[in-house]
Structures are given as C-alpha cells and as structure tokens.
C-alpha cells in the first residue's frame, strides 16, 4: 500500500510530529509524577477555598467553641478573634433592653470580667455573656476594674456596659452631723450650710418650717397647731448622712430623709408614755414641749430643771392680772433672732450670731406683731411654740414641775446654779446679794 494510504489503526492518517525526537527545538513535557503533584495542589486549593466558603461555619463553630474554653487565645490570635466576632455578630452592638433608668451595680473586691458576666446577665444589663466578655477583653477592662458602685442602664450595649464599668463609678460617703442641744431649726439649717452632706439646707428649712401634709400624715403623734413648724420635735443627736460624689440613682440622704430621722429619734427618745399627758396637767403635749424648751434655755443643770419648770408653771397658774408675767429672756431673744433672720438669705445664716444677749432694758424691747407672744415681759401666757427641741430631762421637768415651795422668781449666779424666791422683795434682795 502506498505510504500516503497508511493509517494509525483507526482509519485516520498517523500523527506525525513536526519535530524529530532529537530536535532541540521540541517542547519538553513534564514527567508524569510532577504533573500529578501540580494537579493535586490545584485540587487542594480548590477544596480549601470550598471549605472556607461553604464549610466556614463548621470551621468557625469548632474554633469558637475551643476559644471560649481557652479565652486567652482570643486576644493572642487575630484570626481566632475574627472568628469569635463573626460568631457573635449583632449581639456585640445590641442593647439589653429599652429601659433608660440609671441603676447602681456593685463591683466587689476580687471581681473579674468572668465573675461579672453572669451577674450582669441576671440583672438585665446584658443578654449575652460572651458578647460582654469579648468587648471586655478587647478593651482590656480587666486591667482597669475596681471595686465600687457604677451607674448602669438596661438600654446599654455590651460595649457601653464595659466602658461604664470604668468611667461611671460613684463614690458614696457617710457624713456625721451632730445637732447639739438647745439649737433652733435655723441653726440646724446654718450648720448644714457648713457641711458637704448632700442635703439642701433650703429644702430642710422649708420642710421643717412648713411640713407637708404627707409628712404630717406619717407622724400623727405630732398634733401640731395649725400652721406650726416642727420646731421642738427635731431631736438633738448625731446623724449619719449618705452622700455621693456625683449624681446617680443611689439613695443618698435627702432633706425629707433627714427630717424623718430627726422625728423618728424624737419619738424613740421621748416615747408615747410622755406624750400621753395626764388630764390633771391641763396642758397638751405641744404645750409641754413648749414649756420644756424654756426650761432648756434657763438652766443647764438637770437637778435645777424641775424647780425652773415649777417657777414658770406657778407664774402660769397665777396669771390673773396681778401675778408676774412669764418673763423669760430666751423667749425675747428668740423673737429678735427670728425677725432678723427673716431679712437674711439662708446661705448667710452660717455667719449669724444666735442667742446674743440683750443690751437694752428687756421690758422695752419691741418685736414684730406676729412675734409678740414671745415678748414675755409684755405679753401674758405661754409662748406660742417651742424655742428649740428639749431633751427628755427637760420634758420630764415640764411634765412634773416642782411647785412645792411656790417659787415665782429665780436668778442665775456665778457657779451656774439658780437662787429662788417666792416674792418680788426676795428676788430683789437676791439680786442685790448675788449680782452686785
């Protein structure tokens, strides 16, 4: 058969290379083993790409689960952190709720972000512990965490919560305030002006001067005359007030709290038995407190109090147009101070000198008409209300005045005691003898 009719065995002409086997210009073919390795590498790349796309969730789930068992890895390896962030998704920026009310949250000594997470979840400040822990680690909250009280809200995101546990700390402190015996409510107000208690002096004064119906309703034992202040019922003692370094939801002591503390102390110290004045005394408890406040300012000696109370009770019993007036100097001083304080701003009361002695003839001292009842050298009868809050000893003296000797007069002498007299002549003699 002619050469041009030769076939390759399948009815087609044989493929004849343009190049001879030994032609140096012929292209070189890769060995079979090498071609397989290249193919395998390409295939592996395709498979890896497929795993990182379609299979990424499976890989992420495995990595994330391991990461929370080994949380330090989240901050050490970026790709692990990326997987965790991707897994948390919208939870990282989702607020726990919509309530914007500020609430105090306690961080105890020794707390870590791990111990805080379940407590924050239980309190409703977060809805996902892992979301909080992730941002806490990202912001290095553990390095700045301190024990204290922090202001949080339930509409915060995990990031907001983590930031607030650094920046929203509030320092609560206690301040002891001592109201000594014999001071009037304006002096108490002035004292509050000198201290950082958090209690508004003006609010305190307004509430004590004009108690609200709600306050009076909670203290039915007060039985005040119409329009009367709380003077006489703010018991002298030391009180602990709570204040904060900044505003917040914490219950710090308010003016209302302080007034209630004072009234509660009065009730616990005086007790209901003293308030149930015997009918034979022919006085209300309010009048007893008023008389006791005069006794308080006339003597500092407990043994003298029943006798001083007896003098004033004798005068009250014998006021018939011929008996002496009540004649108590502290009542007149109280009226003078009251008139002056009405012209001075409250924030300046702290510089006012209370209870200054009267320089002129006391019988000639004039006071405003609304205070005339306290000018006991001109007006008869018991004064309209207390001068200050008396102690239990003063109240006991007013409840049980010593009237046996029938004294109507007394003067204070240098040793601090009093000398008593039944008649004006005896009183003048004592004045000549003891007050040359």
PDB file of N, CA and C in Angstrom, residues 258-309:
ATOM      1  N   UNK A 258     -33.707  63.325 106.263  1.00  0.00           N
ATOM      2  CA  UNK A 258     -33.126  63.857 107.487  1.00  0.00           C
ATOM      3  C   UNK A 258     -34.215  64.282 108.460  1.00  0.00           C
ATOM      4  N   UNK A 259     -35.238  64.958 107.968  1.00  0.00           N
ATOM      5  CA  UNK A 259     -36.331  65.385 108.850  1.00  0.00           C
ATOM      6  C   UNK A 259     -36.996  64.168 109.489  1.00  0.00           C
ATOM      7  N   UNK A 260     -37.200  63.138 108.704  1.00  0.00           N
ATOM      8  CA  UNK A 260     -37.817  61.927 109.247  1.00  0.00           C
ATOM      9  C   UNK A 260     -36.901  61.247 110.262  1.00  0.00           C
ATOM     10  N   UNK A 261     -35.611  61.293 110.043  1.00  0.00           N
ATOM     11  CA  UNK A 261     -34.675  60.744 111.023  1.00  0.00           C
ATOM     12  C   UNK A 261     -34.782  61.491 112.351  1.00  0.00           C
ATOM     13  N   UNK A 262     -34.890  62.808 112.271  1.00  0.00           N
ATOM     14  CA  UNK A 262     -34.998  63.628 113.480  1.00  0.00           C
ATOM     15  C   UNK A 262     -36.305  63.345 114.225  1.00  0.00           C
ATOM     16  N   UNK A 263     -37.388  63.236 113.478  1.00  0.00           N
ATOM     17  CA  UNK A 263     -38.689  62.952 114.101  1.00  0.00           C
ATOM     18  C   UNK A 263     -38.715  61.543 114.695  1.00  0.00           C
ATOM     19  N   UNK A 264     -38.136  60.590 113.967  1.00  0.00           N
ATOM     20  CA  UNK A 264     -38.081  59.219 114.481  1.00  0.00           C
ATOM     21  C   UNK A 264     -37.280  59.155 115.773  1.00  0.00           C
ATOM     22  N   UNK A 265     -36.173  59.883 115.808  1.00  0.00           N
ATOM     23  CA  UNK A 265     -35.336  59.911 117.008  1.00  0.00           C
ATOM     24  C   UNK A 265     -36.096  60.543 118.167  1.00  0.00           C
ATOM     25  N   UNK A 266     -36.857  61.597 117.903  1.00  0.00           N
ATOM     26  CA  UNK A 266     -37.653  62.226 118.958  1.00  0.00           C
ATOM     27  C   UNK A 266     -38.632  61.211 119.536  1.00  0.00           C
ATOM     28  N   UNK A 267     -39.323  60.501 118.671  1.00  0.00           N
ATOM     29  CA  UNK A 267     -40.335  59.553 119.143  1.00  0.00           C
ATOM     30  C   UNK A 267     -39.699  58.422 119.943  1.00  0.00           C
ATOM     31  N   UNK A 268     -38.568  57.907 119.454  1.00  0.00           N
ATOM     32  CA  UNK A 268     -37.921  56.803 120.164  1.00  0.00           C
ATOM     33  C   UNK A 268     -37.335  57.252 121.493  1.00  0.00           C
ATOM     34  N   UNK A 269     -36.851  58.497 121.560  1.00  0.00           N
ATOM     35  CA  UNK A 269     -36.253  59.000 122.796  1.00  0.00           C
ATOM     36  C   UNK A 269     -37.321  59.394 123.816  1.00  0.00           C
ATOM     37  N   UNK A 270     -38.349  60.054 123.351  1.00  0.00           N
ATOM     38  CA  UNK A 270     -39.378  60.563 124.266  1.00  0.00           C
ATOM     39  C   UNK A 270     -40.399  59.487 124.610  1.00  0.00           C
ATOM     40  N   UNK A 271     -40.833  58.759 123.592  1.00  0.00           N
ATOM     41  CA  UNK A 271     -41.756  57.656 123.818  1.00  0.00           C
ATOM     42  C   UNK A 271     -43.201  58.090 123.978  1.00  0.00           C
ATOM     43  N   UNK A 272     -44.140  57.187 123.703  1.00  0.00           N
ATOM     44  CA  UNK A 272     -45.564  57.525 123.760  1.00  0.00           C
ATOM     45  C   UNK A 272     -46.073  57.813 125.171  1.00  0.00           C
ATOM     46  N   UNK A 273     -45.425  57.255 126.184  1.00  0.00           N
ATOM     47  CA  UNK A 273     -45.909  57.484 127.558  1.00  0.00           C
ATOM     48  C   UNK A 273     -45.828  58.964 127.932  1.00  0.00           C
ATOM     49  N   UNK A 274     -44.738  59.611 127.568  1.00  0.00           N
ATOM     50  CA  UNK A 274     -44.619  61.033 127.873  1.00  0.00           C
ATOM     51  C   UNK A 274     -45.614  61.861 127.058  1.00  0.00           C
ATOM     52  N   UNK A 275     -45.947  61.368 125.871  1.00  0.00           N
ATOM     53  CA  UNK A 275     -46.862  62.110 125.003  1.00  0.00           C
ATOM     54  C   UNK A 275     -48.304  62.064 125.510  1.00  0.00           C
ATOM     55  N   UNK A 276     -48.612  61.036 126.286  1.00  0.00           N
ATOM     56  CA  UNK A 276     -49.950  60.943 126.875  1.00  0.00           C
ATOM     57  C   UNK A 276     -49.980  61.743 128.172  1.00  0.00           C
ATOM     58  N   UNK A 277     -50.150  63.028 128.036  1.00  0.00           N
ATOM     59  CA  UNK A 277     -50.102  63.938 129.188  1.00  0.00           C
ATOM     60  C   UNK A 277     -51.336  63.710 130.064  1.00  0.00           C
ATOM     61  N   UNK A 278     -51.132  63.520 131.362  1.00  0.00           N
ATOM     62  CA  UNK A 278     -52.279  63.329 132.259  1.00  0.00           C
ATOM     63  C   UNK A 278     -53.238  64.517 132.203  1.00  0.00           C
ATOM     64  N   UNK A 279     -54.520  64.234 132.298  1.00  0.00           N
ATOM     65  CA  UNK A 279     -55.531  65.294 132.237  1.00  0.00           C
ATOM     66  C   UNK A 279     -55.330  66.318 133.347  1.00  0.00           C
ATOM     67  N   UNK A 280     -54.811  65.865 134.495  1.00  0.00           N
ATOM     68  CA  UNK A 280     -54.602  66.784 135.619  1.00  0.00           C
ATOM     69  C   UNK A 280     -53.582  67.861 135.291  1.00  0.00           C
ATOM     70  N   UNK A 281     -52.754  67.605 134.290  1.00  0.00           N
ATOM     71  CA  UNK A 281     -51.737  68.596 133.917  1.00  0.00           C
ATOM     72  C   UNK A 281     -52.359  69.770 133.174  1.00  0.00           C
ATOM     73  N   UNK A 282     -53.515  69.561 132.572  1.00  0.00           N
ATOM     74  CA  UNK A 282     -54.276  70.608 131.874  1.00  0.00           C
ATOM     75  C   UNK A 282     -53.464  71.288 130.767  1.00  0.00           C
ATOM     76  N   UNK A 283     -52.641  70.509 130.117  1.00  0.00           N
ATOM     77  CA  UNK A 283     -51.832  71.006 129.002  1.00  0.00           C
ATOM     78  C   UNK A 283     -51.750  69.932 127.933  1.00  0.00           C
ATOM     79  N   UNK A 284     -51.629  70.364 126.683  1.00  0.00           N
ATOM     80  CA  UNK A 284     -51.379  69.424 125.597  1.00  0.00           C
ATOM     81  C   UNK A 284     -49.900  69.063 125.580  1.00  0.00           C
ATOM     82  N   UNK A 285     -49.573  68.012 124.860  1.00  0.00           N
ATOM     83  CA  UNK A 285     -48.161  67.652 124.757  1.00  0.00           C
ATOM     84  C   UNK A 285     -47.378  68.752 124.052  1.00  0.00           C
ATOM     85  N   UNK A 286     -47.980  69.407 123.080  1.00  0.00           N
ATOM     86  CA  UNK A 286     -47.312  70.507 122.386  1.00  0.00           C
ATOM     87  C   UNK A 286     -46.965  71.618 123.379  1.00  0.00           C
ATOM     88  N   UNK A 287     -47.858  71.913 124.309  1.00  0.00           N
ATOM     89  CA  UNK A 287     -47.585  72.940 125.320  1.00  0.00           C
ATOM     90  C   UNK A 287     -46.515  72.475 126.300  1.00  0.00           C
ATOM     91  N   UNK A 288     -46.521  71.176 126.609  1.00  0.00           N
ATOM     92  CA  UNK A 288     -45.470  70.630 127.471  1.00  0.00           C
ATOM     93  C   UNK A 288     -44.098  70.817 126.826  1.00  0.00           C
ATOM     94  N   UNK A 289     -44.013  70.507 125.531  1.00  0.00           N
ATOM     95  CA  UNK A 289     -42.747  70.678 124.805  1.00  0.00           C
ATOM     96  C   UNK A 289     -42.354  72.148 124.778  1.00  0.00           C
ATOM     97  N   UNK A 290     -43.316  73.025 124.625  1.00  0.00           N
ATOM     98  CA  UNK A 290     -43.037  74.469 124.603  1.00  0.00           C
ATOM     99  C   UNK A 290     -42.464  74.925 125.939  1.00  0.00           C
ATOM    100  N   UNK A 291     -43.088  74.511 127.033  1.00  0.00           N
ATOM    101  CA  UNK A 291     -42.575  74.868 128.361  1.00  0.00           C
ATOM    102  C   UNK A 291     -41.202  74.248 128.582  1.00  0.00           C
ATOM    103  N   UNK A 292     -41.019  72.999 128.130  1.00  0.00           N
ATOM    104  CA  UNK A 292     -39.728  72.326 128.304  1.00  0.00           C
ATOM    105  C   UNK A 292     -38.618  73.054 127.567  1.00  0.00           C
ATOM    106  N   UNK A 293     -38.938  73.658 126.426  1.00  0.00           N
ATOM    107  CA  UNK A 293     -37.912  74.381 125.670  1.00  0.00           C
ATOM    108  C   UNK A 293     -37.460  75.631 126.413  1.00  0.00           C
ATOM    109  N   UNK A 294     -38.353  76.247 127.188  1.00  0.00           N
ATOM    110  CA  UNK A 294     -37.948  77.394 128.012  1.00  0.00           C
ATOM    111  C   UNK A 294     -37.027  76.913 129.121  1.00  0.00           C
ATOM    112  N   UNK A 295     -37.403  75.818 129.778  1.00  0.00           N
ATOM    113  CA  UNK A 295     -36.570  75.246 130.835  1.00  0.00           C
ATOM    114  C   UNK A 295     -35.173  74.941 130.306  1.00  0.00           C
ATOM    115  N   UNK A 296     -35.104  74.395 129.092  1.00  0.00           N
ATOM    116  CA  UNK A 296     -33.817  74.041 128.490  1.00  0.00           C
ATOM    117  C   UNK A 296     -32.880  75.232 128.407  1.00  0.00           C
ATOM    118  N   UNK A 297     -33.413  76.399 128.100  1.00  0.00           N
ATOM    119  CA  UNK A 297     -32.578  77.585 127.920  1.00  0.00           C
ATOM    120  C   UNK A 297     -32.344  78.365 129.213  1.00  0.00           C
ATOM    121  N   UNK A 298     -33.022  77.976 130.257  1.00  0.00           N
ATOM    122  CA  UNK A 298     -32.865  78.710 131.524  1.00  0.00           C
ATOM    123  C   UNK A 298     -31.893  78.033 132.479  1.00  0.00           C
ATOM    124  N   UNK A 299     -31.619  76.747 132.268  1.00  0.00           N
ATOM    125  CA  UNK A 299     -30.656  76.063 133.127  1.00  0.00           C
ATOM    126  C   UNK A 299     -30.064  74.872 132.401  1.00  0.00           C
ATOM    127  N   UNK A 300     -28.769  74.659 132.659  1.00  0.00           N
ATOM    128  CA  UNK A 300     -28.087  73.504 132.077  1.00  0.00           C
ATOM    129  C   UNK A 300     -27.963  72.371 133.087  1.00  0.00           C
ATOM    130  N   UNK A 301     -28.389  72.608 134.330  1.00  0.00           N
ATOM    131  CA  UNK A 301     -28.253  71.610 135.383  1.00  0.00           C
ATOM    132  C   UNK A 301     -29.532  70.788 135.501  1.00  0.00           C
ATOM    133  N   UNK A 302     -29.377  69.498 135.405  1.00  0.00           N
ATOM    134  CA  UNK A 302     -30.545  68.624 135.407  1.00  0.00           C
ATOM    135  C   UNK A 302     -31.325  68.743 136.719  1.00  0.00           C
ATOM    136  N   UNK A 303     -30.614  68.855 137.834  1.00  0.00           N
ATOM    137  CA  UNK A 303     -31.311  68.921 139.124  1.00  0.00           C
ATOM    138  C   UNK A 303     -32.108  70.203 139.280  1.00  0.00           C
ATOM    139  N   UNK A 304     -31.764  71.237 138.503  1.00  0.00           N
ATOM    140  CA  UNK A 304     -32.461  72.511 138.592  1.00  0.00           C
ATOM    141  C   UNK A 304     -33.722  72.546 137.723  1.00  0.00           C
ATOM    142  N   UNK A 305     -33.829  71.654 136.763  1.00  0.00           N
ATOM    143  CA  UNK A 305     -34.897  71.754 135.780  1.00  0.00           C
ATOM    144  C   UNK A 305     -36.301  71.670 136.379  1.00  0.00           C
ATOM    145  N   UNK A 306     -36.587  70.742 137.299  1.00  0.00           N
ATOM    146  CA  UNK A 306     -37.936  70.716 137.875  1.00  0.00           C
ATOM    147  C   UNK A 306     -38.292  72.007 138.615  1.00  0.00           C
ATOM    148  N   UNK A 307     -37.307  72.620 139.303  1.00  0.00           N
ATOM    149  CA  UNK A 307     -37.570  73.868 140.021  1.00  0.00           C
ATOM    150  C   UNK A 307     -37.843  75.016 139.050  1.00  0.00           C
ATOM    151  N   UNK A 308     -37.047  75.094 137.978  1.00  0.00           N
ATOM    152  CA  UNK A 308     -37.265  76.140 136.976  1.00  0.00           C
ATOM    153  C   UNK A 308     -38.630  75.956 136.319  1.00  0.00           C
ATOM    154  N   UNK A 309     -38.960  74.711 135.994  1.00  0.00           N
ATOM    155  CA  UNK A 309     -40.283  74.439 135.430  1.00  0.00           C
ATOM    156  C   UNK A 309     -41.366  74.822 136.424  1.00  0.00           C
TER     157      UNK A 309
END
